[in-house]
């Protein structure tokens, strides 16, 4: 069955430090991949997506993610974290023929130290 | 557009009571999704509609849960009778086409069943 794993439940980084959030998926073919961000009390907002082509994709708010087929991974990165980036981040997979049905990871909560 | 609008934002009820959650999708969106978010299970798709027709309700946990979409601008998720384990945040999302890149989420309804 398709699944998405975010191994880190909670990460704390210092403001200005780099960030990498991990995501691994289980699927026989290349799925569509997404990262969403959820601020407290809010719904999810799309950060970036990967469908095909260049494996390094740029998103909003200075985030990027790299698709690595050999590792079934789609890790999210940001070179310098800002205090406003504190939120929960969800990786999601849309598999072929699912008509937009996404499978979400359980999320990684990011805290930012001043 | 005001985005996806959910009501109420918070609902506290007693076990056995009927609960109705409401959603107004973004105008022009053909797809509407109901998700449930809990600490234990993360984000789960409960049901989704296309052009007001339920397409996949395999995520609905029990017969106590029902969802309707009487017209393109309104959907309800009903729980009857409610149980404490139904406590969660329920999100509605809509999109104008299939695909996670086009998915817009509401701010959610925080449900507490005592």
CSV table of C-alpha atoms in Angstrom, one decimal:
chain,number,residue,atom,x,y,z
A,1,UNK,CA,0.0,0.0,0.0
A,2,UNK,CA,1.1,3.5,-0.6
A,3,UNK,CA,2.5,5.4,2.4
A,4,UNK,CA,4.4,8.5,3.4
A,5,UNK,CA,6.8,8.6,6.2
A,6,UNK,CA,8.1,11.7,8.0
A,7,UNK,CA,10.6,10.2,10.5
A,8,UNK,CA,11.0,13.4,12.5
A,9,UNK,CA,8.0,14.4,14.7
A,10,UNK,CA,9.6,17.6,16.0
A,11,UNK,CA,12.6,19.5,15.0
A,12,UNK,CA,14.1,22.6,16.6
A,13,UNK,CA,16.5,24.9,14.8
A,14,UNK,CA,18.0,28.2,15.5
A,15,UNK,CA,17.0,31.2,13.4
A,16,UNK,CA,19.3,31.6,10.5
A,17,UNK,CA,20.3,28.0,10.5
A,18,UNK,CA,19.7,25.6,7.6
A,19,UNK,CA,16.8,23.2,7.7
A,20,UNK,CA,16.1,19.8,6.1
A,21,UNK,CA,12.9,17.9,6.7
A,22,UNK,CA,12.8,14.3,5.6
A,23,UNK,CA,10.1,12.5,3.7
A,24,UNK,CA,10.1,9.0,2.3
A,25,UNK,CA,7.3,7.4,0.3
A,26,UNK,CA,6.3,3.9,-0.7
A,27,UNK,CA,4.9,3.5,-4.2
A,28,UNK,CA,5.7,1.4,-7.2
A,29,UNK,CA,6.0,4.3,-9.7
A,30,UNK,CA,6.9,7.9,-9.4
A,31,UNK,CA,4.1,9.7,-7.7
A,32,UNK,CA,3.3,13.4,-7.6
A,33,UNK,CA,4.9,14.8,-4.5
A,34,UNK,CA,3.9,17.8,-2.4
A,35,UNK,CA,4.9,19.7,0.7
A,36,UNK,CA,2.3,21.6,2.7
A,37,UNK,CA,2.7,23.9,5.7
A,38,UNK,CA,0.2,24.4,8.4
A,39,UNK,CA,0.4,27.3,10.7
A,40,UNK,CA,-1.4,27.1,14.1
A,41,UNK,CA,-5.2,27.3,13.7
A,42,UNK,CA,-4.9,27.3,10.0
A,43,UNK,CA,-5.5,24.9,7.1
A,44,UNK,CA,-2.7,23.6,4.9
A,45,UNK,CA,-1.0,25.7,2.3
A,46,UNK,CA,0.9,24.3,-0.6
A,47,UNK,CA,4.7,25.0,-0.5
A,48,UNK,CA,5.8,23.2,-3.6
A,49,UNK,CA,5.2,20.2,-5.8
A,50,UNK,CA,7.0,17.7,-8.0
A,51,UNK,CA,5.5,16.1,-11.0
A,52,UNK,CA,8.3,15.4,-13.4
A,53,UNK,CA,11.5,17.0,-14.9
A,54,UNK,CA,14.0,18.8,-12.8
A,55,UNK,CA,14.4,16.9,-9.5
A,56,UNK,CA,15.1,20.1,-7.5
A,57,UNK,CA,12.0,22.2,-7.2
A,58,UNK,CA,11.6,25.6,-5.8
A,59,UNK,CA,8.6,26.7,-3.7
A,60,UNK,CA,7.3,29.7,-1.9
A,61,UNK,CA,8.9,31.3,1.1
A,62,UNK,CA,12.4,30.3,0.1
A,63,UNK,CA,11.8,26.5,0.4
A,64,UNK,CA,13.1,23.9,-2.0
A,65,UNK,CA,12.8,20.1,-2.2
A,66,UNK,CA,14.8,17.4,-4.0
A,67,UNK,CA,13.3,14.3,-5.4
A,68,UNK,CA,15.6,11.3,-5.2
A,69,UNK,CA,14.1,8.3,-7.0
A,70,UNK,CA,16.8,5.9,-5.7
A,71,UNK,CA,16.0,6.8,-2.1
A,72,UNK,CA,12.2,7.3,-2.6
A,73,UNK,CA,12.7,10.6,-0.8
A,74,UNK,CA,11.5,14.1,-1.2
A,75,UNK,CA,13.2,16.2,1.4
A,76,UNK,CA,12.4,19.8,2.1
A,77,UNK,CA,15.2,22.3,2.6
A,78,UNK,CA,15.7,25.9,3.4
A,79,UNK,CA,19.1,27.5,3.7
A,80,UNK,CA,18.2,30.0,6.4
A,81,UNK,CA,15.2,29.6,8.7
A,82,UNK,CA,13.2,32.6,9.9
A,83,UNK,CA,11.1,32.7,13.1
A,84,UNK,CA,8.0,32.9,11.0
A,85,UNK,CA,8.8,29.4,9.5
A,86,UNK,CA,7.7,27.8,12.8
A,87,UNK,CA,4.8,25.6,11.8
A,88,UNK,CA,3.9,22.0,11.0
A,89,UNK,CA,5.1,20.6,7.6
A,90,UNK,CA,3.4,17.8,5.8
A,91,UNK,CA,4.7,15.7,2.9
A,92,UNK,CA,2.0,14.2,0.6
A,93,UNK,CA,1.8,11.8,-2.2
A,94,UNK,CA,-0.7,11.7,-5.0
A,95,UNK,CA,-0.6,8.4,-6.8
A,96,UNK,CA,-1.7,7.8,-10.3
A,97,UNK,CA,-5.3,7.4,-11.0
A,98,UNK,CA,-6.3,8.6,-7.5
A,99,UNK,CA,-8.1,11.7,-8.8
A,100,UNK,CA,-6.4,14.0,-6.4
A,101,UNK,CA,-6.5,11.7,-3.4
A,102,UNK,CA,-3.5,12.6,-1.4
A,103,UNK,CA,-1.8,10.5,1.2
A,104,UNK,CA,-0.2,12.7,3.9
A,105,UNK,CA,2.7,12.0,6.2
A,106,UNK,CA,2.0,12.6,9.9
A,107,UNK,CA,3.9,15.9,9.8
A,108,UNK,CA,7.0,17.4,11.3
A,109,UNK,CA,6.6,20.2,13.8
A,110,UNK,CA,9.3,22.9,13.4
A,111,UNK,CA,10.2,25.1,16.2
A,112,UNK,CA,12.6,28.0,15.7
A,113,UNK,CA,14.9,29.3,18.5
A,114,UNK,CA,15.8,33.0,18.5
B,1,UNK,CA,-12.6,35.0,-3.1
B,2,UNK,CA,-12.8,34.3,0.6
B,3,UNK,CA,-11.3,30.8,0.3
B,4,UNK,CA,-12.8,27.7,1.7
B,5,UNK,CA,-15.1,28.6,4.6
B,6,UNK,CA,-15.8,26.1,7.4
B,7,UNK,CA,-18.1,26.5,10.4
B,8,UNK,CA,-18.1,26.3,13.2
B,9,UNK,CA,-14.4,26.9,14.1
B,10,UNK,CA,-14.8,25.1,17.4
B,11,UNK,CA,-17.5,22.7,18.5
B,12,UNK,CA,-17.8,21.1,21.9
B,13,UNK,CA,-20.5,18.6,22.5
B,14,UNK,CA,-21.4,15.7,24.6
B,15,UNK,CA,-21.2,12.0,23.7
B,16,UNK,CA,-24.3,10.9,21.9
B,17,UNK,CA,-25.2,14.2,20.4
B,18,UNK,CA,-25.4,14.9,16.7
B,19,UNK,CA,-22.7,17.1,15.2
B,20,UNK,CA,-22.9,18.9,11.9
B,21,UNK,CA,-19.9,20.5,10.3
B,22,UNK,CA,-20.3,22.8,7.4
B,23,UNK,CA,-18.2,23.8,4.4
B,24,UNK,CA,-18.5,26.3,1.6
B,25,UNK,CA,-16.0,25.6,-1.1
B,26,UNK,CA,-14.3,28.2,-3.4
B,27,UNK,CA,-16.7,29.2,-6.1
B,28,UNK,CA,-16.0,27.3,-9.3
B,29,UNK,CA,-14.3,24.4,-7.7
B,30,UNK,CA,-15.6,21.0,-8.8
B,31,UNK,CA,-14.0,18.9,-6.1
B,32,UNK,CA,-14.6,18.9,-2.4
B,33,UNK,CA,-12.7,16.9,0.2
B,34,UNK,CA,-13.3,16.2,3.9
B,35,UNK,CA,-10.2,15.3,5.9
B,36,UNK,CA,-9.8,14.5,9.6
B,37,UNK,CA,-6.6,15.3,11.5
B,38,UNK,CA,-5.6,13.6,14.8
B,39,UNK,CA,-2.3,13.2,16.6
B,40,UNK,CA,-2.4,9.5,16.2
B,41,UNK,CA,-3.4,9.1,12.6
B,42,UNK,CA,-2.4,12.4,11.0
B,43,UNK,CA,-4.5,13.7,8.1
B,44,UNK,CA,-6.9,11.2,6.7
B,45,UNK,CA,-9.2,11.6,3.7
B,46,UNK,CA,-12.8,10.8,4.7
B,47,UNK,CA,-14.7,11.4,1.5
B,48,UNK,CA,-14.6,13.5,-1.6
B,49,UNK,CA,-17.1,14.8,-4.1
B,50,UNK,CA,-16.9,15.7,-7.7
B,51,UNK,CA,-19.7,17.9,-9.1
B,52,UNK,CA,-21.6,17.3,-5.9
B,53,UNK,CA,-21.5,13.5,-6.3
B,54,UNK,CA,-19.7,11.4,-3.7
B,55,UNK,CA,-16.9,9.6,-5.5
B,56,UNK,CA,-15.0,7.9,-2.7
B,57,UNK,CA,-16.2,7.5,0.8
B,58,UNK,CA,-13.9,4.6,1.8
B,59,UNK,CA,-12.3,6.7,4.4
B,60,UNK,CA,-15.5,7.3,6.4
B,61,UNK,CA,-14.9,5.5,9.6
B,62,UNK,CA,-18.3,4.2,10.5
B,63,UNK,CA,-22.0,4.5,9.6
B,64,UNK,CA,-22.2,7.2,12.2
B,65,UNK,CA,-20.5,9.5,9.7
B,66,UNK,CA,-22.3,10.9,6.7
B,67,UNK,CA,-21.6,13.6,4.2
B,68,UNK,CA,-23.7,15.5,1.7
B,69,UNK,CA,-23.3,18.1,-0.9
B,70,UNK,CA,-26.7,19.3,-1.9
B,71,UNK,CA,-25.3,22.0,-4.2
B,72,UNK,CA,-22.0,23.3,-5.5
B,73,UNK,CA,-21.6,25.8,-2.8
B,74,UNK,CA,-22.3,23.8,0.4
B,75,UNK,CA,-21.4,20.5,2.0
B,76,UNK,CA,-22.0,19.0,5.4
B,77,UNK,CA,-20.3,16.3,7.5
B,78,UNK,CA,-22.5,14.8,10.1
B,79,UNK,CA,-21.7,12.6,13.0
B,80,UNK,CA,-24.6,10.9,14.8
B,81,UNK,CA,-24.2,9.8,17.5
B,82,UNK,CA,-20.9,11.4,18.4
B,83,UNK,CA,-18.2,9.7,20.5
B,84,UNK,CA,-15.1,11.0,22.3
B,85,UNK,CA,-12.9,9.3,19.8
B,86,UNK,CA,-14.3,11.5,17.1
B,87,UNK,CA,-12.5,14.5,18.7
B,88,UNK,CA,-10.3,15.9,16.0
B,89,UNK,CA,-9.8,18.7,13.6
B,90,UNK,CA,-11.9,18.3,10.5
B,91,UNK,CA,-10.8,20.1,7.3
B,92,UNK,CA,-12.6,20.8,4.2
B,93,UNK,CA,-10.7,21.4,1.0
B,94,UNK,CA,-11.7,22.2,-2.6
B,95,UNK,CA,-10.1,22.2,-6.0
B,96,UNK,CA,-11.0,23.2,-9.5
B,97,UNK,CA,-9.3,20.1,-10.9
B,98,UNK,CA,-7.9,16.9,-9.6
B,99,UNK,CA,-4.5,17.2,-8.2
B,100,UNK,CA,-3.0,18.2,-5.0
B,101,UNK,CA,-1.4,21.3,-6.4
B,102,UNK,CA,-4.8,22.8,-6.8
B,103,UNK,CA,-6.1,21.9,-3.4
B,104,UNK,CA,-7.2,24.8,-1.1
B,105,UNK,CA,-7.9,24.1,2.6
B,106,UNK,CA,-10.3,25.7,5.0
B,107,UNK,CA,-9.2,26.6,8.5
B,108,UNK,CA,-10.8,23.5,10.0
B,109,UNK,CA,-13.3,22.7,12.7
B,110,UNK,CA,-11.9,21.7,16.1
B,111,UNK,CA,-14.4,19.1,17.5
B,112,UNK,CA,-14.3,18.0,21.1
B,113,UNK,CA,-16.7,15.3,22.2
B,114,UNK,CA,-16.9,15.0,25.9
